[in-house]
GROMACS .gro file of C-alpha atoms in nm:
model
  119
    1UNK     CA    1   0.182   0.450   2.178
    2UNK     CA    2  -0.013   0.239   1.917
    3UNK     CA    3  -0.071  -0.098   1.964
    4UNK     CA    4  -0.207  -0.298   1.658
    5UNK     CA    5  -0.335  -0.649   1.694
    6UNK     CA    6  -0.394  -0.860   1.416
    7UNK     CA    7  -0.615  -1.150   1.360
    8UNK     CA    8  -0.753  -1.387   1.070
    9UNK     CA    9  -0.482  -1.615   1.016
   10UNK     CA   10  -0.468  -2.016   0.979
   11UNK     CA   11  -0.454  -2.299   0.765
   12UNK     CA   12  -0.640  -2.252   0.408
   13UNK     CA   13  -0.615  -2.485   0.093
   14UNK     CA   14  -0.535  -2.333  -0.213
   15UNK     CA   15  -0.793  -2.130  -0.402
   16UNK     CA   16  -0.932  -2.078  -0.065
   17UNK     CA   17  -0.979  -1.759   0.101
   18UNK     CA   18  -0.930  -1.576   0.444
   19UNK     CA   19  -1.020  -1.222   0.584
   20UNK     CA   20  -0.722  -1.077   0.801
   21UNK     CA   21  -0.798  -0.809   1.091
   22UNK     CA   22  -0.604  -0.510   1.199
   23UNK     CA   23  -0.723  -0.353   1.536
   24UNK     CA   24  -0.582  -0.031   1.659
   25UNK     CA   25  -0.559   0.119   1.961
   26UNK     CA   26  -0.597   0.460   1.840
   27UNK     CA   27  -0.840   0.633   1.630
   28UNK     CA   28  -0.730   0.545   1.243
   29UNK     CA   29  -0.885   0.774   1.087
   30UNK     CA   30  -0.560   1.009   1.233
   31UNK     CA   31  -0.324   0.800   1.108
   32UNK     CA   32  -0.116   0.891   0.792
   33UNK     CA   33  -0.166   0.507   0.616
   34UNK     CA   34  -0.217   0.197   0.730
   35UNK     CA   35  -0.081  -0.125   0.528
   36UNK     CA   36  -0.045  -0.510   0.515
   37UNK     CA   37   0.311  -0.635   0.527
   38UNK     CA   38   0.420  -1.028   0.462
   39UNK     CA   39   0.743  -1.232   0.576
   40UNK     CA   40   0.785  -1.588   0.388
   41UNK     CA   41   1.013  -1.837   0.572
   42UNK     CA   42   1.334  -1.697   0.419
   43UNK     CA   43   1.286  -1.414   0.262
   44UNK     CA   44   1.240  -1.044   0.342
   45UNK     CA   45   0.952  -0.861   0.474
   46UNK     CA   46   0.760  -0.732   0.211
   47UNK     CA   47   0.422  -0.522   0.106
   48UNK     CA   48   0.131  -0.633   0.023
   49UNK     CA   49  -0.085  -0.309   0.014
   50UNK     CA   50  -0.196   0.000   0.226
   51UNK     CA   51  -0.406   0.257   0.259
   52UNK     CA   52  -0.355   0.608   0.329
   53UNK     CA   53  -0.520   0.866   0.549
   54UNK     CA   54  -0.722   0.977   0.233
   55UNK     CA   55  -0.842   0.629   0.142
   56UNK     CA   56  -0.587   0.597  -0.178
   57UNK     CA   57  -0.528   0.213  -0.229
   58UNK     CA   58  -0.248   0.041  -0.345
   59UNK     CA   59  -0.171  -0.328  -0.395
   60UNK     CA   60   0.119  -0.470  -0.487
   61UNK     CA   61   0.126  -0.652  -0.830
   62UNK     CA   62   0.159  -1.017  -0.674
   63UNK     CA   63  -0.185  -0.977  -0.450
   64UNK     CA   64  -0.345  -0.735  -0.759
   65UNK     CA   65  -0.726  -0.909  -0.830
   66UNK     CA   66  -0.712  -1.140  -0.525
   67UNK     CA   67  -0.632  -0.918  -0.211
   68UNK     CA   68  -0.864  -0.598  -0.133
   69UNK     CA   69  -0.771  -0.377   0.205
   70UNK     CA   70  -1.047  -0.198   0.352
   71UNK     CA   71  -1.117   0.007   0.654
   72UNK     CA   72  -1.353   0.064   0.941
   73UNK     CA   73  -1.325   0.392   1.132
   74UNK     CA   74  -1.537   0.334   1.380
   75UNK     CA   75  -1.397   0.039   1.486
   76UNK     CA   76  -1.030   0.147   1.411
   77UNK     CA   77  -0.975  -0.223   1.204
   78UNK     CA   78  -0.830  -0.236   0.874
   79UNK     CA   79  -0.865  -0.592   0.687
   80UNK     CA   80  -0.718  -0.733   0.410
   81UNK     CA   81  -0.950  -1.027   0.206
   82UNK     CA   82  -0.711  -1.277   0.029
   83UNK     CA   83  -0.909  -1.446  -0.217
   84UNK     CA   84  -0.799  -1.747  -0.450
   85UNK     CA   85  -0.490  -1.773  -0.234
   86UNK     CA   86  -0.195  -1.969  -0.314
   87UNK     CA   87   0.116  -2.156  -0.144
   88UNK     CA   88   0.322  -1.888  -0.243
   89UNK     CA   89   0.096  -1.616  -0.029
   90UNK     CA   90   0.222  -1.857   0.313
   91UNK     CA   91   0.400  -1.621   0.553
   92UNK     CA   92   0.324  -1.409   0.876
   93UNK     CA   93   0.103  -1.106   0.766
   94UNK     CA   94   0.208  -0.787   0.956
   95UNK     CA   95  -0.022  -0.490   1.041
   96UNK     CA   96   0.193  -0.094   1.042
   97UNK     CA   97   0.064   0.227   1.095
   98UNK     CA   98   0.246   0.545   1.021
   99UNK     CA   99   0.116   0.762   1.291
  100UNK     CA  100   0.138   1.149   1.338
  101UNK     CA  101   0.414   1.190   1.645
  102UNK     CA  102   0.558   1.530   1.704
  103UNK     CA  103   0.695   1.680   1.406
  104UNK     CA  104   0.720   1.400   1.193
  105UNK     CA  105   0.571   1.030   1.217
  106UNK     CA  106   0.640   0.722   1.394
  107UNK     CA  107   0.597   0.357   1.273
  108UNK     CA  108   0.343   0.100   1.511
  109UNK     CA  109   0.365  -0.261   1.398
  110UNK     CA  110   0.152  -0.514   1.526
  111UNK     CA  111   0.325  -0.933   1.625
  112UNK     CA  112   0.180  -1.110   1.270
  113UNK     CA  113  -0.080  -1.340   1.267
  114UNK     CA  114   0.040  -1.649   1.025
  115UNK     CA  115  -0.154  -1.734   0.707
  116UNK     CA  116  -0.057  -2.129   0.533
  117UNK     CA  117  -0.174  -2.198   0.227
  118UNK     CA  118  -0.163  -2.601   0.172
  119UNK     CA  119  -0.102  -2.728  -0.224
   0.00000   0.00000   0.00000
């Protein structure tokens, strides 16, 4: 079992900025990617960006130039930085890991940690 915890959220006018926090219980420098997922009231679950085991990036276009994703192996966090945020970022940000298990991999998500951005 993985357990991911993640931490960061709150209240933030627009243009503002936050730094979100993904701890792991395992060592992430085993795990096949790691990546940011957001839910607005309403709509589906979607991705913001990830990482993979070999440190390729990707964001998606929406976050592109505001949001960077980083990593800390040694203290098994990953963090996205929202920068010049907007109303339309608002939603609960969601940590997964796609971690080595068995023969294949199995899927870890951390409980969200909720981000508001006020007009």
């Amino acid at each position: 079992q993985v357990q991911l915890e993640e931490s960061g959220g709150g209240l933030v006018q627009a243009g503002g900025s936050l730094r979100l926090s993904c701890a792991a219980s395992g060592s992430i420098h085993s795990f096949n990617a790691m990546g940011w997922y957001r839910q607005a009231p309403g709509k589906e679950r979607e991705l913001v960006g990830g990482v993979t085991g070999g440190g390729y990036i990707n964001l998606a276009d929406s976050v592109k130039g505001r949001f960077t994703i980083s990593r800390d192996n040694n203290k098994n966090t990953l963090y996205l930085q929202m920068n010049s945020l907007k109303p339309e970022d608002t939603a609960v940000y969601y940590c997964k890991a796609d971690v080595p298990w068995g023969l294949g991999q199995m899927e870890f998500w951390g409980k969200g940690t909720l981000v508001t951005v006020s007009s």
